Amino acid sequence: MDNKYVNKALEISSKVASNVYLDAISKGLMGTLPILIIGSIGCLLGVFPFDPYLQFIEKIGVKTYFLAASTVTTSCLSIYAAFLIGYRLAGSFKCDQIPAGLISVFAFFITTPLTKDSGLMMEFMGAKGLFGAMIAALIATRIYCAFMNVDKLKIKMPNGVPPMIANTFTALIPAILVGLIFIAVATIFSFTPYGSFTQLVYTVIVTPLNSLGGSVWSLVVLILVQMLLWFFGIHGSNVISGVITAVYLPMATANLEAYAAGKALPNILCNTFYDTFSGIGGAGGTLSLCIVILLFAKSKQNKTMGKLGIIPGLFTINEPVVFGYPLIMNPLMAIPFILTPIVQTLVAYFSMYIGLVPRFTGVQVPWCMPIILKPLLAGGWQAAILQVVCIFIGCLIWYPFFKVSDKQRYEQEQSLEATAE
């Protein structure tokens, strides 16, 4: 491949990975994970399919609060996201982060569809309003940070005033100006057929994106891009993480809301699906490689690598293998490195598509949750068995390429030992 084009691709991907706006979205949405896990646990405890248990929690009055935990977390996802995205972006521009987060929430609220009595439409507080919240937070925070760089807009307090009070007055005029801008935006959009900015975003961006994101082939393309970047030494998972979270987290929350309501789960794909099947043991499905190494390696170097990589791999940490083997810029291992996660994703998807394995409920499970336990919590015992099957399939893909590589290294070691003697 022409180095000119490779270098250009690496340059573009590096810029994408370091983009402050994508970084703010990625880290902001990741920051919602603790609260979403609380909501997921509450939902599971509130609708656990065991009649004596359900009758008991309803009798003692706790069921309402289990379900409320889901309502005030997953059903209010956009509120938390707006604050955290604004907070993260302000940090990138060295601005006071808490006012930026609060202004972001205000910007989202004021541009959201309102009821006749000026109340907020709660349906947009969850996954439905997430993209509107993201865009409002990015724009509001960027304008706020720009105003904060204009000294004439700052109210400067005398020396001796406590810093907390001084900072509040410093941010006052920029915050008011941003608020007025978004009030104007909300007013303008109220005269359009959409009625609000968030409704426009949902209609024009989110609906087509959900259709695209619901296709397994879109996910396959993302995984292919991720693995090509990894091959050339760029952390491909970081590059696409913002897209994965933005597109597939709302699908997970939609499933969780449907699960809590006793309805059919609408989505096969979600962020938990990606975490569980699209890189078992880390990008490239390298847990399978570690298993193959432990079972079949003859090279001393490879045996050591297998022992070092297997435990972190169980927690989806594979840097020891990726950089230690290495898999980066390794033409022989490139095919299984790229192919394994794609095949595992397709096997998992079509297993759920034909109904062999139930869809994930949308419960949020940390990405570093141990293998097998992660799908067990997210989807049940069938999903756990499916992950084992995918790991086995990964072993079959890695095996022939590893045997060639291992043979080369073993012969090199034998040659060096013979020379040393």
XYZ file of C-alpha atoms in Angstrom:
421
model
C 0.000 0.000 0.000
C 1.316 3.462 -0.873
C 2.795 5.086 2.260
C 1.417 8.423 1.101
C -2.177 7.223 1.443
C -1.479 5.310 4.654
C 0.059 8.382 6.271
C -2.881 10.514 5.134
C -5.365 8.040 6.622
C -3.424 7.962 9.878
C -3.348 11.753 9.982
C -7.118 11.985 9.498
C -7.866 9.333 12.115
C -5.538 11.039 14.608
C -7.400 14.309 14.115
C -10.719 12.549 14.625
C -9.478 10.902 17.810
C -8.182 14.211 19.214
C -11.199 16.323 18.215
C -12.357 18.165 21.342
C -16.031 17.995 20.386
C -16.048 14.238 19.767
C -13.959 13.794 22.891
C -16.503 15.772 24.933
C -19.374 13.653 23.569
C -17.525 10.395 24.185
C -16.399 11.230 27.727
C -19.680 12.921 28.576
C -21.735 9.897 27.563
C -19.310 7.556 29.277
C -19.801 9.647 32.403
C -23.482 8.703 32.438
C -22.608 5.020 32.897
C -22.788 4.933 36.743
C -26.238 6.505 36.797
C -27.430 4.232 33.981
C -26.224 1.164 35.862
C -28.263 2.300 38.878
C -31.319 2.630 36.638
C -30.656 -0.758 35.053
C -30.452 -2.453 38.435
C -33.631 -0.700 39.561
C -35.450 -1.812 36.422
C -34.340 -5.423 36.816
C -35.388 -5.484 40.462
C -38.728 -3.922 39.561
C -39.721 -6.323 36.768
C -37.817 -9.517 37.622
C -39.955 -12.309 36.084
C -40.831 -14.244 39.233
C -44.429 -13.807 40.376
C -43.994 -14.425 44.143
C -41.171 -11.880 44.198
C -43.176 -9.313 42.185
C -46.183 -9.738 44.488
C -43.950 -9.288 47.521
C -42.243 -6.059 46.366
C -45.587 -4.661 45.259
C -47.138 -5.505 48.617
C -44.419 -3.740 50.604
C -44.489 -0.750 48.237
C -40.913 -0.898 46.979
C -41.729 -1.773 43.355
C -42.728 1.826 42.617
C -39.303 3.049 43.697
C -37.425 0.384 41.754
C -39.207 1.530 38.601
C -38.731 5.188 39.582
C -34.967 4.555 39.700
C -35.176 3.656 36.012
C -37.415 6.627 35.232
C -35.066 9.211 36.764
C -31.962 7.689 35.137
C -32.447 6.025 31.750
C -35.592 8.038 31.035
C -33.691 11.240 31.882
C -30.489 10.323 30.062
C -30.440 13.489 27.931
C -30.362 15.747 30.994
C -27.302 14.043 32.466
C -25.630 13.936 29.044
C -26.201 17.647 28.384
C -24.518 18.601 31.649
C -21.567 16.223 31.291
C -20.868 17.057 27.640
C -20.882 20.783 28.421
C -18.700 20.124 31.457
C -16.159 18.128 29.433
C -16.031 20.565 26.533
C -15.518 23.538 28.854
C -12.572 21.695 30.374
C -10.981 21.413 26.927
C -11.275 25.204 26.515
C -10.047 25.900 30.074
C -13.377 27.431 31.137
C -15.217 27.071 34.413
C -16.899 23.716 33.898
C -19.891 23.749 36.251
C -21.503 26.900 34.788
C -20.936 25.451 31.296
C -22.691 22.250 32.293
C -25.640 24.122 33.773
C -25.939 26.374 30.718
C -25.903 23.264 28.524
C -28.837 21.811 30.441
C -30.723 25.106 30.092
C -29.987 25.214 26.339
C -31.323 21.680 25.960
C -34.438 22.364 28.040
C -35.367 25.589 26.245
C -34.983 24.028 22.780
C -37.028 20.932 23.682
C -40.721 20.602 22.753
C -42.914 22.132 25.437
C -46.410 21.253 26.573
C -49.262 23.772 26.323
C -48.566 24.960 29.864
C -44.821 25.410 29.133
C -43.816 22.153 30.763
C -41.157 19.828 29.371
C -42.169 16.833 27.271
C -40.665 13.959 29.247
C -40.422 11.721 26.189
C -37.523 13.922 25.024
C -35.660 13.667 28.325
C -34.550 10.130 27.526
C -32.930 8.589 24.468
C -35.261 10.435 22.069
C -33.748 13.796 22.955
C -30.147 12.679 23.299
C -28.846 14.045 19.997
C -30.607 17.341 20.597
C -28.991 17.485 24.037
C -25.556 16.771 22.566
C -25.807 19.463 19.907
C -27.295 22.046 22.290
C -24.564 21.351 24.853
C -21.739 21.659 22.324
C -23.054 24.921 20.840
C -23.971 26.515 24.162
C -20.652 25.641 25.772
C -18.606 26.805 22.795
C -20.393 30.172 22.734
C -20.041 30.495 26.503
C -16.284 29.801 26.352
C -15.903 32.329 23.515
C -17.681 34.996 25.595
C -15.522 34.133 28.604
C -12.459 35.116 26.572
C -13.834 38.652 26.147
C -12.651 40.680 29.140
C -15.292 43.380 28.631
C -18.012 40.828 29.335
C -16.589 39.881 32.720
C -17.688 41.485 35.973
C -14.506 41.840 37.992
C -14.884 41.818 41.746
C -12.510 43.603 44.165
C -9.593 41.756 45.698
C -10.573 39.921 48.839
C -13.875 38.612 47.459
C -14.005 34.807 47.879
C -13.042 33.038 44.602
C -16.351 31.175 44.399
C -18.326 34.441 44.436
C -15.886 36.159 42.073
C -16.102 33.298 39.568
C -19.898 33.418 39.691
C -19.953 37.103 38.740
C -17.270 36.558 36.092
C -19.502 34.007 34.347
C -22.711 35.998 34.809
C -22.849 38.109 31.622
C -21.557 35.340 29.269
C -24.134 32.966 30.758
C -26.976 35.483 30.350
C -25.998 36.128 26.722
C -25.943 32.409 25.928
C -29.340 32.056 27.581
C -30.802 34.889 25.513
C -29.390 33.367 22.324
C -31.061 30.029 23.023
C -34.329 31.676 23.983
C -34.231 33.350 20.572
C -33.416 30.028 18.896
C -36.324 28.339 20.665
C -38.675 31.146 19.631
C -37.602 30.979 15.984
C -38.039 27.204 15.826
C -41.489 27.459 17.406
C -42.681 29.014 14.136
C -41.313 26.171 11.990
C -43.204 22.964 11.128
C -40.994 21.103 13.631
C -41.955 23.306 16.587
C -38.589 23.019 18.309
C -34.898 22.510 17.626
C -34.806 19.117 19.360
C -37.741 17.866 17.302
C -35.924 18.971 14.140
C -32.821 17.050 15.200
C -34.879 13.953 15.985
C -36.756 14.066 12.678
C -33.881 14.965 10.353
C -30.903 13.287 12.038
C -31.910 10.727 14.629
C -34.637 8.838 12.741
C -32.446 8.136 9.651
C -29.448 7.433 11.891
C -31.398 4.880 13.898
C -32.362 3.129 10.671
C -28.730 3.105 9.584
C -27.431 2.115 13.001
C -29.930 -0.734 13.209
C -28.203 -2.404 10.268
C -25.527 -4.874 11.289
C -23.540 -3.918 8.191
C -23.097 -0.389 9.524
C -21.576 -1.868 12.660
C -19.369 -4.135 10.545
C -18.021 -1.089 8.680
C -17.256 0.633 11.995
C -15.432 -2.454 13.252
C -13.476 -2.704 9.985
C -12.359 0.936 10.324
C -11.474 0.323 13.962
C -9.321 -2.711 13.199
C -7.543 -1.103 10.240
C -6.574 1.772 12.518
C -5.370 -0.676 15.162
C -3.250 -2.459 12.558
C -1.453 0.788 11.750
C -0.817 1.575 15.409
C -3.708 3.929 16.202
C -6.109 3.134 19.046
C -9.061 2.423 16.769
C -11.408 1.755 19.674
C -10.916 5.307 20.926
C -11.501 6.732 17.452
C -14.910 5.114 16.990
C -16.019 5.062 20.645
C -17.872 8.369 20.323
C -19.853 7.080 17.340
C -20.594 3.752 19.039
C -21.850 5.441 22.193
C -23.858 8.141 20.411
C -25.610 5.725 18.037
C -25.986 2.560 20.119
C -26.498 3.823 23.692
C -29.948 5.262 22.800
C -30.851 1.862 21.342
C -29.959 0.245 24.659
C -32.058 2.714 26.651
C -34.972 2.153 24.246
C -34.713 -1.581 24.956
C -34.592 -0.980 28.700
C -37.669 1.251 28.606
C -39.521 -1.381 26.560
C -38.395 -4.101 28.965
C -39.648 -2.107 31.964
C -42.989 -1.588 30.211
C -43.316 -5.274 29.337
C -43.122 -4.607 25.596
C -41.126 -6.341 22.846
C -37.491 -5.250 22.698
C -37.055 -3.121 19.551
C -33.292 -3.388 18.925
C -30.785 -6.186 18.469
C -27.824 -3.844 18.337
C -26.850 -1.620 21.249
C -23.672 -0.495 22.972
C -23.730 -3.565 25.243
C -23.948 -5.837 22.185
C -20.824 -4.152 20.790
C -18.967 -4.451 24.116
C -19.947 -8.106 24.476
C -19.407 -9.544 21.000
C -17.439 -7.120 18.799
C -14.063 -7.635 20.410
C -14.134 -10.410 22.998
C -11.087 -9.903 25.166
C -10.342 -6.613 23.424
C -10.190 -5.298 19.865
C -9.550 -8.140 17.440
C -11.167 -10.809 19.614
C -7.745 -11.455 21.121
C -8.997 -13.598 24.017
C -9.299 -16.376 21.448
C -5.686 -15.785 20.423
C -4.549 -16.024 24.053
C -6.380 -19.349 24.420
C -4.792 -20.663 21.221
C -1.366 -19.566 22.441
C -1.779 -21.325 25.791
C -2.963 -24.534 24.139
C -0.698 -24.824 21.111
C 2.387 -22.585 21.438
C 5.828 -24.165 21.042
C 7.790 -20.926 21.110
C 8.918 -19.901 24.608
C 8.263 -16.272 23.728
C 4.693 -17.055 22.730
C 4.070 -19.195 25.820
C 5.094 -16.256 27.992
C 2.899 -13.905 25.970
C -0.085 -16.217 26.424
C 0.351 -16.254 30.202
C 0.694 -12.470 30.303
C -2.303 -11.837 28.063
C -4.961 -14.276 29.269
C -5.909 -12.652 32.603
C -6.179 -9.051 31.285
C -8.042 -10.479 28.271
C -10.759 -11.832 30.547
C -11.425 -8.192 31.494
C -11.296 -6.905 27.880
C -7.774 -5.497 28.219
C -5.552 -6.619 25.377
C -2.736 -4.081 25.070
C -0.158 -6.647 26.325
C -0.977 -8.890 23.357
C -1.553 -6.177 20.737
C 1.720 -4.401 21.453
C 3.685 -7.311 22.916
C 3.126 -9.995 20.278
C 2.926 -7.588 18.320
C -0.228 -7.565 16.182
C 0.372 -4.018 14.976
C 1.934 -3.874 11.493
C 2.076 -7.662 11.445
C 0.956 -8.749 7.952
C 0.662 -12.436 8.868
C -1.681 -11.780 11.810
C -3.615 -8.945 10.130
C -6.284 -11.206 8.638
C -7.431 -12.856 11.901
C -6.940 -9.575 13.778
C -9.440 -7.843 11.478
C -11.674 -10.795 10.601
C -12.319 -12.272 14.073
C -14.416 -9.429 15.585
C -16.422 -9.094 12.368
C -17.293 -12.801 12.278
C -18.102 -12.839 15.995
C -20.405 -9.833 15.543
C -22.247 -11.429 12.633
C -22.683 -14.753 14.439
C -24.075 -12.997 17.517
C -26.340 -10.733 15.478
C -27.944 -13.478 13.406
C -28.325 -15.695 16.489
C -30.499 -12.948 17.979
C -32.133 -12.148 14.645
C -33.514 -15.676 14.241
C -34.562 -15.758 17.891
C -32.058 -18.389 18.995
C -30.782 -15.989 21.677
C -32.919 -13.261 23.327
C -32.060 -9.628 22.644
C -30.251 -7.636 25.299
C -32.591 -5.846 27.689
C -30.515 -2.662 27.565
C -29.052 -3.154 31.035
C -25.751 -1.271 31.198
C -22.761 -3.396 32.148
C -19.220 -1.930 32.484
C -17.035 -2.784 29.489
C -14.392 -4.315 31.789
C -16.844 -6.779 33.365
C -15.305 -10.286 33.068
C -16.057 -12.420 30.034
C -19.154 -14.662 30.418
C -20.406 -12.632 33.396
C -21.000 -9.611 31.136
C -23.483 -11.302 28.748
C -25.022 -13.180 31.670
C -25.970 -9.874 33.315
C -26.896 -8.115 30.076
C -28.917 -10.827 28.376
C -29.081 -14.069 30.346
C -27.554 -17.518 30.153
C -28.231 -17.887 26.418
C -26.110 -14.800 25.703
C -23.331 -16.201 27.893
C -23.330 -19.456 25.918
C -23.334 -17.456 22.681
C -20.233 -15.599 23.811
C -18.500 -18.918 24.526
C -19.422 -20.072 21.020
C -18.015 -16.839 19.562
C -14.788 -17.309 21.512
C -14.480 -20.831 20.066
C -15.100 -19.503 16.553
C -12.409 -16.898 17.187
C -9.992 -19.681 18.151
C -10.681 -21.428 14.835
C -9.922 -18.224 12.920
C -6.731 -17.419 14.835
C -5.326 -20.981 14.908
C -3.916 -21.457 11.368
C -2.268 -18.038 11.293
C -0.849 -18.436 14.779
C 0.602 -21.859 13.926
C 2.587 -20.351 11.067
C 3.792 -17.486 13.259
C 4.605 -19.789 16.161
C 6.548 -22.147 13.904
C 8.671 -19.251 12.634
C 9.453 -18.077 16.156
C 10.129 -21.599 17.406
C 12.614 -22.239 14.584
C 14.306 -18.903 15.318
C 14.638 -19.830 18.995
C 16.047 -23.245 18.118
C 18.529 -21.642 15.758
C 19.661 -19.158 18.408
C 20.034 -21.928 20.992
C 22.091 -23.995 18.560
C 24.323 -21.005 17.802
C 24.788 -20.299 21.513
C 25.982 -23.859 22.081
